[in-house]
GROMACS .gro file of C-alpha atoms in nm:
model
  453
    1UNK     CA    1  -1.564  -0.092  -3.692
    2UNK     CA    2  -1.361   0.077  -3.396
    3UNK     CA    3  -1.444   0.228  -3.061
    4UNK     CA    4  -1.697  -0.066  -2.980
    5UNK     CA    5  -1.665  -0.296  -2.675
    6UNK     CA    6  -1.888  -0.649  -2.676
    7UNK     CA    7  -1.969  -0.733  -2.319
    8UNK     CA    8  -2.055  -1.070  -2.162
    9UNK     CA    9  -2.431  -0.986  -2.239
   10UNK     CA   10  -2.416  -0.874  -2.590
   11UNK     CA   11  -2.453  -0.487  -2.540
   12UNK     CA   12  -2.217  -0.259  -2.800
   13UNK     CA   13  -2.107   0.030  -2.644
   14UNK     CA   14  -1.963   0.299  -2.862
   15UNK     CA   15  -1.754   0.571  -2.781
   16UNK     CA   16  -1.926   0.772  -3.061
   17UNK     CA   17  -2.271   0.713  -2.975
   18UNK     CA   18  -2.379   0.850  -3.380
   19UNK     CA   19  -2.206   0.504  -3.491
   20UNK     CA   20  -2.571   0.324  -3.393
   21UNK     CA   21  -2.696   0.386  -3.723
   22UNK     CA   22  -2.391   0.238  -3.883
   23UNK     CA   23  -2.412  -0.061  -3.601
   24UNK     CA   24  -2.779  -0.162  -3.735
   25UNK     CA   25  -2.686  -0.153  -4.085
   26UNK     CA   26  -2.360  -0.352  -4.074
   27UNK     CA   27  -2.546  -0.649  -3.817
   28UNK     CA   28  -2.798  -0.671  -4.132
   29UNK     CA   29  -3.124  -0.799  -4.244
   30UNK     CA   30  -3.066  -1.148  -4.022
   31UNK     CA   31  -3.303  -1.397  -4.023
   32UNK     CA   32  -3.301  -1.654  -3.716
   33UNK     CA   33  -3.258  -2.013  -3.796
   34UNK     CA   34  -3.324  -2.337  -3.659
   35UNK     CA   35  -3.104  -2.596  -3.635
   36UNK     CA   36  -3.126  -2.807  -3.904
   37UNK     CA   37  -3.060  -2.437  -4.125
   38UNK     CA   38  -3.453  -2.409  -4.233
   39UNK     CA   39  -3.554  -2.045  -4.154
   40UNK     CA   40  -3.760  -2.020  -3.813
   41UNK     CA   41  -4.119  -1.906  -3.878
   42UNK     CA   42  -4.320  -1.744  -3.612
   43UNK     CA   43  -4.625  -1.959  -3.482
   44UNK     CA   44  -4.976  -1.876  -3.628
   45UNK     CA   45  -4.850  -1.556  -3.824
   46UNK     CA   46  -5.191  -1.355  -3.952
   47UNK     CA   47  -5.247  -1.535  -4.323
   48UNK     CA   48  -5.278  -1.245  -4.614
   49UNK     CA   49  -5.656  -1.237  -4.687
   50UNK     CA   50  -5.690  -1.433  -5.010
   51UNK     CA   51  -5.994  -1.265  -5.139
   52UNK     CA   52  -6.042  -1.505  -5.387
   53UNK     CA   53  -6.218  -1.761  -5.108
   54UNK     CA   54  -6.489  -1.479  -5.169
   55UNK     CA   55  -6.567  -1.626  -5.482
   56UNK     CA   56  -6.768  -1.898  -5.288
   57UNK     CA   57  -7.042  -1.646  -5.215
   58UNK     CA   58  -7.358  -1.821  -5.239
   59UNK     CA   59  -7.675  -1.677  -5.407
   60UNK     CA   60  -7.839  -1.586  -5.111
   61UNK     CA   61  -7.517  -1.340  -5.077
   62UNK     CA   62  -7.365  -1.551  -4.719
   63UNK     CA   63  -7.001  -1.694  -4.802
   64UNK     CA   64  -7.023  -2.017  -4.884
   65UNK     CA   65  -7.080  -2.312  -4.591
   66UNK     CA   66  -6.906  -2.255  -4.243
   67UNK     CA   67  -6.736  -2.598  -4.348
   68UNK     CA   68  -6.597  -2.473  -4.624
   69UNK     CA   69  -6.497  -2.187  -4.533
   70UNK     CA   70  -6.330  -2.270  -4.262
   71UNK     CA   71  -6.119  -2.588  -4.496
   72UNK     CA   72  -6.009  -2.297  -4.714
   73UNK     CA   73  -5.900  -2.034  -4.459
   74UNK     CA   74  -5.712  -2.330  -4.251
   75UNK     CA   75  -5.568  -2.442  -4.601
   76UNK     CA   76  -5.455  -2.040  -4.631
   77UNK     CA   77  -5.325  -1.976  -4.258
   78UNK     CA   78  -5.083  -2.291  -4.323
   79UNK     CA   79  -4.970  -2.166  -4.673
   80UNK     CA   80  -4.859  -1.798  -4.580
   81UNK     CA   81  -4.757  -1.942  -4.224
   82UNK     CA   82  -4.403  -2.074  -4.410
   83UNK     CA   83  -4.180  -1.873  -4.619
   84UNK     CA   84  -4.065  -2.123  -4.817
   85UNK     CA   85  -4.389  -2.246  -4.940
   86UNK     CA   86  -4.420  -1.889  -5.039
   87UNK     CA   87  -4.063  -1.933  -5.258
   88UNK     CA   88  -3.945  -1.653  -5.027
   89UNK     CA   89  -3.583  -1.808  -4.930
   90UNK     CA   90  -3.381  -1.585  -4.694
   91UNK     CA   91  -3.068  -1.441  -4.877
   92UNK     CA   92  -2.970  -1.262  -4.550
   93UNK     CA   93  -2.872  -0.949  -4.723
   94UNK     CA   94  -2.645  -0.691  -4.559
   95UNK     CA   95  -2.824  -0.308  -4.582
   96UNK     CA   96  -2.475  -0.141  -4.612
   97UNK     CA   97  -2.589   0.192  -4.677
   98UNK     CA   98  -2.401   0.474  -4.826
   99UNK     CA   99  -2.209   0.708  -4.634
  100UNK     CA  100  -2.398   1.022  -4.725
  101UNK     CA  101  -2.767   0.845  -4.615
  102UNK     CA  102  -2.553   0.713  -4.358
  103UNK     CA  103  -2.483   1.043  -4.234
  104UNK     CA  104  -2.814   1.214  -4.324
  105UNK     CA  105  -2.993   0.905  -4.153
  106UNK     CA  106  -2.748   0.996  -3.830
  107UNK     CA  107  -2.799   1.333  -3.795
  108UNK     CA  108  -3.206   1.258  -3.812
  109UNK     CA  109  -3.147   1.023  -3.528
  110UNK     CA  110  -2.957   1.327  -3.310
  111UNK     CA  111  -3.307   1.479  -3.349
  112UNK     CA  112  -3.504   1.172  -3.328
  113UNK     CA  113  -3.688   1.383  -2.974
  114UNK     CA  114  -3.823   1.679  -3.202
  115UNK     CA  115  -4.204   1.693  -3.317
  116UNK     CA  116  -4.142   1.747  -3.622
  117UNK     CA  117  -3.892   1.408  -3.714
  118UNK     CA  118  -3.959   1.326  -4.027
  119UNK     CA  119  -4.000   0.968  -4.094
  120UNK     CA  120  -4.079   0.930  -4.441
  121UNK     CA  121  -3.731   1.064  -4.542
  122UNK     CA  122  -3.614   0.869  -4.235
  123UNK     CA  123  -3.733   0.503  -4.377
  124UNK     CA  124  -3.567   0.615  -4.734
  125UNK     CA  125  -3.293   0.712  -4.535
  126UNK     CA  126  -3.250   0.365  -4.415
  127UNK     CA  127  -3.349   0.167  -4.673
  128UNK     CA  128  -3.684   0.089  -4.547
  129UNK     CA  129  -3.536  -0.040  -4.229
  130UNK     CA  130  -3.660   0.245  -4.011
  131UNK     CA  131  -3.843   0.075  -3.745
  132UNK     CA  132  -3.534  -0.141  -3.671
  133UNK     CA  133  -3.244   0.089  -3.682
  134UNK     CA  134  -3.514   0.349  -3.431
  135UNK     CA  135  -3.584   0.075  -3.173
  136UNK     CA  136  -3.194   0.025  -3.133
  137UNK     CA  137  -3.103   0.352  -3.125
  138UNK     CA  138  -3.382   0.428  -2.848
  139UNK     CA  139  -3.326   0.119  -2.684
  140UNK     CA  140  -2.943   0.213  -2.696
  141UNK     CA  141  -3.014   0.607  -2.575
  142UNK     CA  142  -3.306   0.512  -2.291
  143UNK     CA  143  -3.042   0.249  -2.142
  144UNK     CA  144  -3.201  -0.066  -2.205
  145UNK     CA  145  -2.934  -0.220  -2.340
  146UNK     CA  146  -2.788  -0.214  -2.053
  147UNK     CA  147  -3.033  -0.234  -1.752
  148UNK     CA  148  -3.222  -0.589  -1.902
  149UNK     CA  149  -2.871  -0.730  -2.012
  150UNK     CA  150  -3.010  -0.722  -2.380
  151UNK     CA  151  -2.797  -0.889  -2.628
  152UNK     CA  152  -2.790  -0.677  -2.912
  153UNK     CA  153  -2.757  -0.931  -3.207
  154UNK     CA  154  -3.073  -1.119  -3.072
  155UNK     CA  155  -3.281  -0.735  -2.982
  156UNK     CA  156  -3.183  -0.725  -3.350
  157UNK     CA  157  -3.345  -1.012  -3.456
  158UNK     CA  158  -3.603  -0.949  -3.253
  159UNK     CA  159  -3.712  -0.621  -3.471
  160UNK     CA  160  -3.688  -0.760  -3.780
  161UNK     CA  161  -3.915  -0.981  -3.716
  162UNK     CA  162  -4.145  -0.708  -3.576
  163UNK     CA  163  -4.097  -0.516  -3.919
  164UNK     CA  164  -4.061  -0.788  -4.124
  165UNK     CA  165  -4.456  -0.910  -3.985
  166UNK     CA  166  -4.560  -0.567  -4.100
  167UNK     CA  167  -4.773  -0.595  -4.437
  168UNK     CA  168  -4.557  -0.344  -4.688
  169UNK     CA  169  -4.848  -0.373  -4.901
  170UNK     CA  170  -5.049  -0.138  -4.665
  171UNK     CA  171  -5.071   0.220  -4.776
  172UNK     CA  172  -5.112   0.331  -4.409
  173UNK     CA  173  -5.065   0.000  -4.121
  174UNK     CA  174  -4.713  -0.073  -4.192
  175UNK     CA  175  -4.396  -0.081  -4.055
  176UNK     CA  176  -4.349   0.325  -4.125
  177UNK     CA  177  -4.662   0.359  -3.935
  178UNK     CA  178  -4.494   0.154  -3.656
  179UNK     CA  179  -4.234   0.351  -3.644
  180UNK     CA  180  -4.430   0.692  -3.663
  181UNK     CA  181  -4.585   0.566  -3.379
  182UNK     CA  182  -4.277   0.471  -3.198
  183UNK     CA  183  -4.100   0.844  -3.247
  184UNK     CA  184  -4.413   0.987  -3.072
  185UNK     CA  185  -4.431   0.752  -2.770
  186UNK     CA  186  -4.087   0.897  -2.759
  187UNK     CA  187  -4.176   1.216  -2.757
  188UNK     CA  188  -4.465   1.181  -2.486
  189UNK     CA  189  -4.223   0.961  -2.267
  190UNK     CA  190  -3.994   1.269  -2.206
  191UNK     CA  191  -4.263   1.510  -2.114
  192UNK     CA  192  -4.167   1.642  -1.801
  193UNK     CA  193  -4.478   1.540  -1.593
  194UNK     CA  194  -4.470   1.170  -1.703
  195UNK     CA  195  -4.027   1.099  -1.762
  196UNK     CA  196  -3.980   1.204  -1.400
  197UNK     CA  197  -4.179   0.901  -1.272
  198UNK     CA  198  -4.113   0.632  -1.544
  199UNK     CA  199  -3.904   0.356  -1.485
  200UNK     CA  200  -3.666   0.119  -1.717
  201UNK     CA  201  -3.930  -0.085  -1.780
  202UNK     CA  202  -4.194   0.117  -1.840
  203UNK     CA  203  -3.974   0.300  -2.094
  204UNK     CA  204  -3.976  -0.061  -2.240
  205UNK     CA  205  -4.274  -0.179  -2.245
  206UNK     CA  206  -4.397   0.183  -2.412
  207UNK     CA  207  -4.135   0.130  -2.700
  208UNK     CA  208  -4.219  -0.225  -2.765
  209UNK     CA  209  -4.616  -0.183  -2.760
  210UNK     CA  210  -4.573   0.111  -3.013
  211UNK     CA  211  -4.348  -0.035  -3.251
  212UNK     CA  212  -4.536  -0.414  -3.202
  213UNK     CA  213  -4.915  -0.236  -3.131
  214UNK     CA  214  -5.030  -0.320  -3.532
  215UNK     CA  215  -4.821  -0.592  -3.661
  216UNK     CA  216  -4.922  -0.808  -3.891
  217UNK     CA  217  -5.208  -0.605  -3.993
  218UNK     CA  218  -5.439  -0.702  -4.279
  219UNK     CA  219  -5.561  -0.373  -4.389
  220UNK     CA  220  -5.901  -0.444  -4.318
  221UNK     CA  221  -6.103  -0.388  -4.038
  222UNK     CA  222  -6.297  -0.642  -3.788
  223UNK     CA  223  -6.619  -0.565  -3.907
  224UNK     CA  224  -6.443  -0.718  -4.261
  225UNK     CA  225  -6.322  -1.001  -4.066
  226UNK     CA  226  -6.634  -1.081  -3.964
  227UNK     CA  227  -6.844  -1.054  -4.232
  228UNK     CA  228  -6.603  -1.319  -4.404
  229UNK     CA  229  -6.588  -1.552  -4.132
  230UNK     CA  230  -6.228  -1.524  -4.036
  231UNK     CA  231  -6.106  -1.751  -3.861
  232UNK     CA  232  -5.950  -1.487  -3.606
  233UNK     CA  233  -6.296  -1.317  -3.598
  234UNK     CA  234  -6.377  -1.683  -3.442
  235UNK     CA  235  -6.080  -1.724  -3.222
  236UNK     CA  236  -6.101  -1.376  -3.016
  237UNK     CA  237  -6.538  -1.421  -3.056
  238UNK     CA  238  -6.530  -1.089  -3.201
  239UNK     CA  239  -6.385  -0.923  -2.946
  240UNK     CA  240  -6.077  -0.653  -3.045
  241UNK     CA  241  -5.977  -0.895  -3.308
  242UNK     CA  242  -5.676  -0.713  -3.442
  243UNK     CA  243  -5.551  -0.595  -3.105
  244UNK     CA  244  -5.525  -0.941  -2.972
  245UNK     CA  245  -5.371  -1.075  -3.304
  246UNK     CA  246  -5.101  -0.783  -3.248
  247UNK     CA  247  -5.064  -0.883  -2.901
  248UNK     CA  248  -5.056  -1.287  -2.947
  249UNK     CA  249  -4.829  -1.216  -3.229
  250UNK     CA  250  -4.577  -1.001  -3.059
  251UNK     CA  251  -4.516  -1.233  -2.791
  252UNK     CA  252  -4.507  -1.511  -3.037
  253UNK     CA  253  -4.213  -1.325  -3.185
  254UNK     CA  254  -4.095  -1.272  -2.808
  255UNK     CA  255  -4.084  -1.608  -2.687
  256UNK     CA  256  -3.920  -1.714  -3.027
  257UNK     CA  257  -3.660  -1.454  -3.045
  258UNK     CA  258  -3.558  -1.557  -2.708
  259UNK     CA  259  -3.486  -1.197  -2.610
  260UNK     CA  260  -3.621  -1.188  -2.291
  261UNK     CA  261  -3.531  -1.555  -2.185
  262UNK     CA  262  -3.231  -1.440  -1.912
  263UNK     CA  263  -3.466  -1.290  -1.768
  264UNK     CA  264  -3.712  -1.465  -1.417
  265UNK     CA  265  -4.001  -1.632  -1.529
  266UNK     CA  266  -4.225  -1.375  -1.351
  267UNK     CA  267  -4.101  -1.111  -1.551
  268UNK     CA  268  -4.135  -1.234  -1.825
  269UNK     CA  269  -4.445  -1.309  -1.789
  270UNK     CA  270  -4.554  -0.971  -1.632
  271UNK     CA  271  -4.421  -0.760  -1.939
  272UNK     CA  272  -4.607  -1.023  -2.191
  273UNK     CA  273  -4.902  -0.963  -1.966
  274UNK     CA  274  -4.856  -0.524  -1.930
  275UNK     CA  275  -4.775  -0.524  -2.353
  276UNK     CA  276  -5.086  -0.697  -2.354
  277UNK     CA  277  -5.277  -0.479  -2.157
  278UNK     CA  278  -5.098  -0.151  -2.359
  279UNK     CA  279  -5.194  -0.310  -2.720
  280UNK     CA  280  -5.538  -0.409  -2.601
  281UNK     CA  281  -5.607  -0.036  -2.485
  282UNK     CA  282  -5.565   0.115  -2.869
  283UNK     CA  283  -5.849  -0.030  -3.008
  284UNK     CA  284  -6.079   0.213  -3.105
  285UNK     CA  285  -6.407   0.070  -2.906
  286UNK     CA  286  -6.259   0.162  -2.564
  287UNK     CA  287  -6.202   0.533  -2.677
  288UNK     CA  288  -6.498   0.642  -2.447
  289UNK     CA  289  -6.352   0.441  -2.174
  290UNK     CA  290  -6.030   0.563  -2.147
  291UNK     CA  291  -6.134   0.928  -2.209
  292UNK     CA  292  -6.415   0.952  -1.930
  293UNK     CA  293  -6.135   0.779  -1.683
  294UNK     CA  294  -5.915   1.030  -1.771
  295UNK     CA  295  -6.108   1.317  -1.749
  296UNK     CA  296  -6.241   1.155  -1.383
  297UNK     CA  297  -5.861   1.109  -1.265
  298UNK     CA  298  -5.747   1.463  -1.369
  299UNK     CA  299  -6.076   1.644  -1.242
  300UNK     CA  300  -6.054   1.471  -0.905
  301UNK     CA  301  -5.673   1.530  -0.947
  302UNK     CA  302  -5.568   1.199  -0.764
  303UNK     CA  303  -5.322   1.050  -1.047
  304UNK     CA  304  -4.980   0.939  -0.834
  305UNK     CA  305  -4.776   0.848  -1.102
  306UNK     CA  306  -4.581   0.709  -0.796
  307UNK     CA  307  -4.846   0.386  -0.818
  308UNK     CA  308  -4.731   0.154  -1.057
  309UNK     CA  309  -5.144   0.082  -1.206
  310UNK     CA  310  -5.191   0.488  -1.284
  311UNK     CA  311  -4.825   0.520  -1.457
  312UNK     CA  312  -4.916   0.193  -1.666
  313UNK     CA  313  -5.286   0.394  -1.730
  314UNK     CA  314  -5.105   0.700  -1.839
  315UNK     CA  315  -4.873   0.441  -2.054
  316UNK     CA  316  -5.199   0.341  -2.204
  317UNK     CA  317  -5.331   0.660  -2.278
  318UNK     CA  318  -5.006   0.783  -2.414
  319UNK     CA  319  -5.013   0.530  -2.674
  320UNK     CA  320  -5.359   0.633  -2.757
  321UNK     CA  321  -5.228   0.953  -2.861
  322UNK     CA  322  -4.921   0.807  -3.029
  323UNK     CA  323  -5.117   0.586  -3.238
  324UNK     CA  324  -5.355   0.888  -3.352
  325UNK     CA  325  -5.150   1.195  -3.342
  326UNK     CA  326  -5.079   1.214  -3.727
  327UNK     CA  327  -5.365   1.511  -3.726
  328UNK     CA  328  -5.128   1.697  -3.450
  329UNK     CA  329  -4.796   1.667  -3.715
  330UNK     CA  330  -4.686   1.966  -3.934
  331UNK     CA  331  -4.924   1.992  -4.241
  332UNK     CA  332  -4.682   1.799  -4.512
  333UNK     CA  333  -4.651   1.510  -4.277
  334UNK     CA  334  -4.966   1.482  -4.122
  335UNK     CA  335  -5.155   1.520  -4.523
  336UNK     CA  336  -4.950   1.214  -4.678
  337UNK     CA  337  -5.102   0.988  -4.340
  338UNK     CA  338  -5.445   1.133  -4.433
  339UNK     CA  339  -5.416   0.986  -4.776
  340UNK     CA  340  -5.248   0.694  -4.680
  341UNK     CA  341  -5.560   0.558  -4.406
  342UNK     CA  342  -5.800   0.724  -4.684
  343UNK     CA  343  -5.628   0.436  -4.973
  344UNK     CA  344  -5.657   0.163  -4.718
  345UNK     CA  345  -5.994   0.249  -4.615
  346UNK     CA  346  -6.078   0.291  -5.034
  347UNK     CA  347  -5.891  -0.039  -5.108
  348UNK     CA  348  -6.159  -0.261  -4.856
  349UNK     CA  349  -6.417  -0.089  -5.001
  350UNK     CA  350  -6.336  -0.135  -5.370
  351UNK     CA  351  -6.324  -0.538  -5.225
  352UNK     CA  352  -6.624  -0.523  -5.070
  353UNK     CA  353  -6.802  -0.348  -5.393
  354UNK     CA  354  -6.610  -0.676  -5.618
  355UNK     CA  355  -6.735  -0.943  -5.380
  356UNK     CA  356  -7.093  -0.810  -5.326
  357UNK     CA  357  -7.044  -0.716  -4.998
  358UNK     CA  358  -7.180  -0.406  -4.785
  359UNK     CA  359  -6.951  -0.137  -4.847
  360UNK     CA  360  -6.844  -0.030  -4.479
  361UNK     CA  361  -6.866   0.372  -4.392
  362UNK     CA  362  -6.581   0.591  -4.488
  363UNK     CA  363  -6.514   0.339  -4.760
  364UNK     CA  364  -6.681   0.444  -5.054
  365UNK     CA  365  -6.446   0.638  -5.271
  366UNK     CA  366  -6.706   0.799  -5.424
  367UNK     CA  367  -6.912   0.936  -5.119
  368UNK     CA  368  -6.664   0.954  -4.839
  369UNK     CA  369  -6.399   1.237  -4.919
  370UNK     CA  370  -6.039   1.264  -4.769
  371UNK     CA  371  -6.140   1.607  -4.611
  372UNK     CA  372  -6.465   1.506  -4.436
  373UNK     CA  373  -6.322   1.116  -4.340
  374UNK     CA  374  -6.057   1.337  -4.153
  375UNK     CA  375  -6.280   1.696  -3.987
  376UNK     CA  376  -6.476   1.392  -3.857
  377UNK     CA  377  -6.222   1.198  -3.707
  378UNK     CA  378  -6.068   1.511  -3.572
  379UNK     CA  379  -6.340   1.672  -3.427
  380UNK     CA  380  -6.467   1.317  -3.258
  381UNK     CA  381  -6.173   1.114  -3.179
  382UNK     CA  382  -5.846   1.334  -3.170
  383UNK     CA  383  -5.944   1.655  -3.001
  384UNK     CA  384  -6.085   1.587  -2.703
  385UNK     CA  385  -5.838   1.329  -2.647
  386UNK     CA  386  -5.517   1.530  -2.681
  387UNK     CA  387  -5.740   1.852  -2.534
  388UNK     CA  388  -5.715   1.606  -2.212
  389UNK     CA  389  -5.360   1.516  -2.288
  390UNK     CA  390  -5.247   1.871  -2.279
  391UNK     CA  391  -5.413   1.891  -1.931
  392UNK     CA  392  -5.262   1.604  -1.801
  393UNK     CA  393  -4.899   1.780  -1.902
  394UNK     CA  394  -4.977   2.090  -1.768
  395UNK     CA  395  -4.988   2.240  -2.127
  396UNK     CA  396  -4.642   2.149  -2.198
  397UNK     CA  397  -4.488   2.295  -2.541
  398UNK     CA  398  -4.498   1.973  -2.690
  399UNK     CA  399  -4.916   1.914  -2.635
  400UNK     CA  400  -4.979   2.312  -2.742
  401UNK     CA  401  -4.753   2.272  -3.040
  402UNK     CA  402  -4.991   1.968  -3.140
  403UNK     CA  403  -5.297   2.148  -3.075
  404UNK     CA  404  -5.209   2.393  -3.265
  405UNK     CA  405  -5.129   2.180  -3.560
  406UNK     CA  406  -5.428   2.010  -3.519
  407UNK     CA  407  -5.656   2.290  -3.541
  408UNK     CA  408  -5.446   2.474  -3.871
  409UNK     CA  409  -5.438   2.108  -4.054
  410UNK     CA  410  -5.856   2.099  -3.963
  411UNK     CA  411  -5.877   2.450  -4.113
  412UNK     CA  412  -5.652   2.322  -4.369
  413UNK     CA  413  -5.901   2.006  -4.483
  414UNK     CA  414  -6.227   2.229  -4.455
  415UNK     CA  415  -6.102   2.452  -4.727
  416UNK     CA  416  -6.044   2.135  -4.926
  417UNK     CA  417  -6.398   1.992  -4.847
  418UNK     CA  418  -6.611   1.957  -5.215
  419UNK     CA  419  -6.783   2.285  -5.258
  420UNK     CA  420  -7.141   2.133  -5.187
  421UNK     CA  421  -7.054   2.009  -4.863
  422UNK     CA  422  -6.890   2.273  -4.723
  423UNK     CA  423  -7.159   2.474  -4.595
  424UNK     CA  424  -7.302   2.118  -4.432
  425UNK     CA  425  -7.018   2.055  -4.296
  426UNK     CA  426  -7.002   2.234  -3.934
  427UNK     CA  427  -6.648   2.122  -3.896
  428UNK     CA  428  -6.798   1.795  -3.852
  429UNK     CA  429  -6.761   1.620  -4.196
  430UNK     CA  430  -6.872   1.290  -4.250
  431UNK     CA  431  -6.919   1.217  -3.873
  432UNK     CA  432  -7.249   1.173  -3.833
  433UNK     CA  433  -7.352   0.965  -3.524
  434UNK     CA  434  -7.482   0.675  -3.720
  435UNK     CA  435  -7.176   0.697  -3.946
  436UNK     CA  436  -6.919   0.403  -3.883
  437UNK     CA  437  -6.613   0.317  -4.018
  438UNK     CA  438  -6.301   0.118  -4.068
  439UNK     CA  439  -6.026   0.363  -3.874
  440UNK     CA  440  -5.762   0.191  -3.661
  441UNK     CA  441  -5.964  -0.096  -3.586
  442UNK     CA  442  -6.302   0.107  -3.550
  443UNK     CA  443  -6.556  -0.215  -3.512
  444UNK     CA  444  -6.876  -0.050  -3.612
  445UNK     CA  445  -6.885   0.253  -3.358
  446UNK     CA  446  -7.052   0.531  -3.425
  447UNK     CA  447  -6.817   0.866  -3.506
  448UNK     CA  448  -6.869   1.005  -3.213
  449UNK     CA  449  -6.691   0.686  -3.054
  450UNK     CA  450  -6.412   0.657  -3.269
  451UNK     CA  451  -6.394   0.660  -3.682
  452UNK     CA  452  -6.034   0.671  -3.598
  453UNK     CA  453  -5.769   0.649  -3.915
   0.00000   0.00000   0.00000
């Protein structure tokens, strides 16, 4: 490879800055590795839910002794926790892709700042390595490289572990989703009224808590986790499970990677502390929260994105929208994410139906249509958010481009509500305000709280 110039800190510099794509796939699929040559494994990784331990269900319908339980699930946690025991040995493969994806995945990247990116054909493009070869080229464009001193090889190996802790086995919370969510955050960090203020590190910190903000993701919800005595339900005392798994496990991965490690102790610690804080704010509980303080701060009109605690709020509440805005994309997109959370949410509740369990709302596949699950989740959770996210941008292209795919993809799922319930429907769907469900992380709140896919 020509043109490229490896400085004292690891950065690549390219005189062609289209050879990124071709940088990613030539480093490869790397896997760090200890000393002694046995494959690394990150600390306490979230155990795939054998669903078998819900065979132990008693008669009275509770899952088996606490005891037990908690022997099996400890028993599980250290059997996926190592790859090998899982007869997964790294082959450290090199993803050398062709030259015509290689160029179709390098023009997409040119255009990786437009609304309506397309990252389905994106992952294909590169070989299902899509969250890894975006972060590096954003990383790469936004400077970062640079500024922190990264070493590339090690940001590298820093993001496949990120996608690698993604479960592929997830219709919708996988690494594509992780990556969806990263090309948004994108998007909202170069609206006008928010770039102008943002630092290096905010830029950072909004890139890793939207590619990092579901991984390792179970495809179930907490209420799940719960109700089968998980041992994470336990450790967090039911309190934004997931989020804090994400969080823990991202700066797991952090500290293990060793990315950040040139950097002072207090910084370190301080971005561990803000991703926390970023990850923390998507679960779907706080929804209320961050709306009404949003609403307050742009009625009163006394944001200064000058002060560092209302830039890392708007950080927050630009993730929020990242990590929903599939109802804002172009139809074709925004229709295959629909059916994607729709399959996951179906999936817990064909598990729940097997194990004589209570079938959580939205996950009965044969009283919870895809059109109602998503006029409800639209009308609740995603309008009135982005309504106040347009505000907040002055009504920037970008935020009336979404709303205006929002409300054609709404008309577009009301016409494809069953004939029976369309005259019930009111634009509201399946949201009725005793009607909970699994969404991203939605712990039994009530639709008008956040049903959120």
């Amino acid at each position: 490879m020509s043109c490229l110039m490896v400085e004292r800190c690891g950065e690549i510099l390219f005189e062609n800055p289209d050879q990124n794509v071709k940088c990613v796939c030539m480093l490869g699929d790397v896997r760090l590795r200890g000393q002694t040559g046995v494959p690394a494994e990150r600390r306490g990784s979230y155990p795939f839910i054998d669903f078998r331990l819900l065979n132990n269900t008693t008669h009275s319908g509770e899952i088996g002794t606490k005891k037990k339980v908690k022997r099996l699930l400890s028993f599980q946690r250290y059997f996926h926790a190592s790859r090998l025991l899982r007869g997964i040995i790294p082959q450290a493969p090199l993803h050398l892709l062709d030259e015509d994806y290689l160029g179709q995945a390098r023009h997409m990247l040119s255009k990786v700042g437009m609304w309506d990116f397309d990252i389905f054909l994106f992952d294909r493009l590169t070989n299902g390595n899509s969250l890894v070869t975006l972060l590096c080229h954003l990383f790469n464009a936004h400077g970062l490289i640079h500024h922190f001193k990264l070493d590339m090889v090690t940001l590298h190996r820093f993001l496949v572990m990120v996608q690698e802790d993604y479960h592929s086995q997830n219709p919708y919370h996988n690494a594509v989703h992780a990556a969806d969510v990263t090309q948004a955050m994108h998007c909202y960090l170069k609206e006008p009224k928010l770039a102008s203020s943002l630092t290096p590190l905010d830029i950072m910190l909004g890139l890793l808590a939207a590619a990092a903000h579901d991984v390792d993701h179970p495809g179930v919800n907490q209420p799940f986790l719960i109700k089968t005595n998980h041992h994470l339900a336990n450790l967090y005392q039911n309190m934004s499970v997931l989020e804090n798994h994400h969080w823990r496990s991202t700066i797991g991965m952090l500290r293990e990677s060793r990315l950040l490690a040139h950097l002072p102790k207090e910084m370190t610690q301080d971005i561990e502390q803000q991703l926390g804080s970023l990850i923390l704010a998507t679960d779907i509980n706080r929804q209320n929260e961050f709306l009404t303080r949003l609403k307050a701060h742009l009625h009163n009109k006394d944001l200064s994105l000058e002060d560092v605690h209302d830039r890392h709020f708007m950080l927050q509440i630009a993730l929020k929208c990242a990590d929903i805005c599939n109802p804002c994309r172009i139809w074709e997109m925004s229709k295959q994410w629909s059916e994607r959370v729709c399959e996951e949410f179906y999936r817990q509740g064909d598990l729940e139906q097997k194990f004589e369990l209570e079938i959580s709302p939205l996950c009965n596949q044969q009283k919870d249509s895809i059109p109602s699950i998503q006029i409800g989740f639209m009308t609740y959770i995603v309008e009135p958010l982005f309504r106040e996210w347009a505000r907040f941008t002055g009504h920037s292209a970008l935020s009336e481009s979404m709303l205006s795919h929002l409300a054609h993809n709404k008309a577009q799922w009301k016409r494809l509500l069953p004939n029976q319930r369309r005259s019930s429907s009111g634009g509201g769907g399946s949201g009725s305000p005793d009607h909970t469900g699994p969404g991203t992380e939605a712990e039994g709140q009530t639709v008008t709280e956040g049903d959120a896919p």
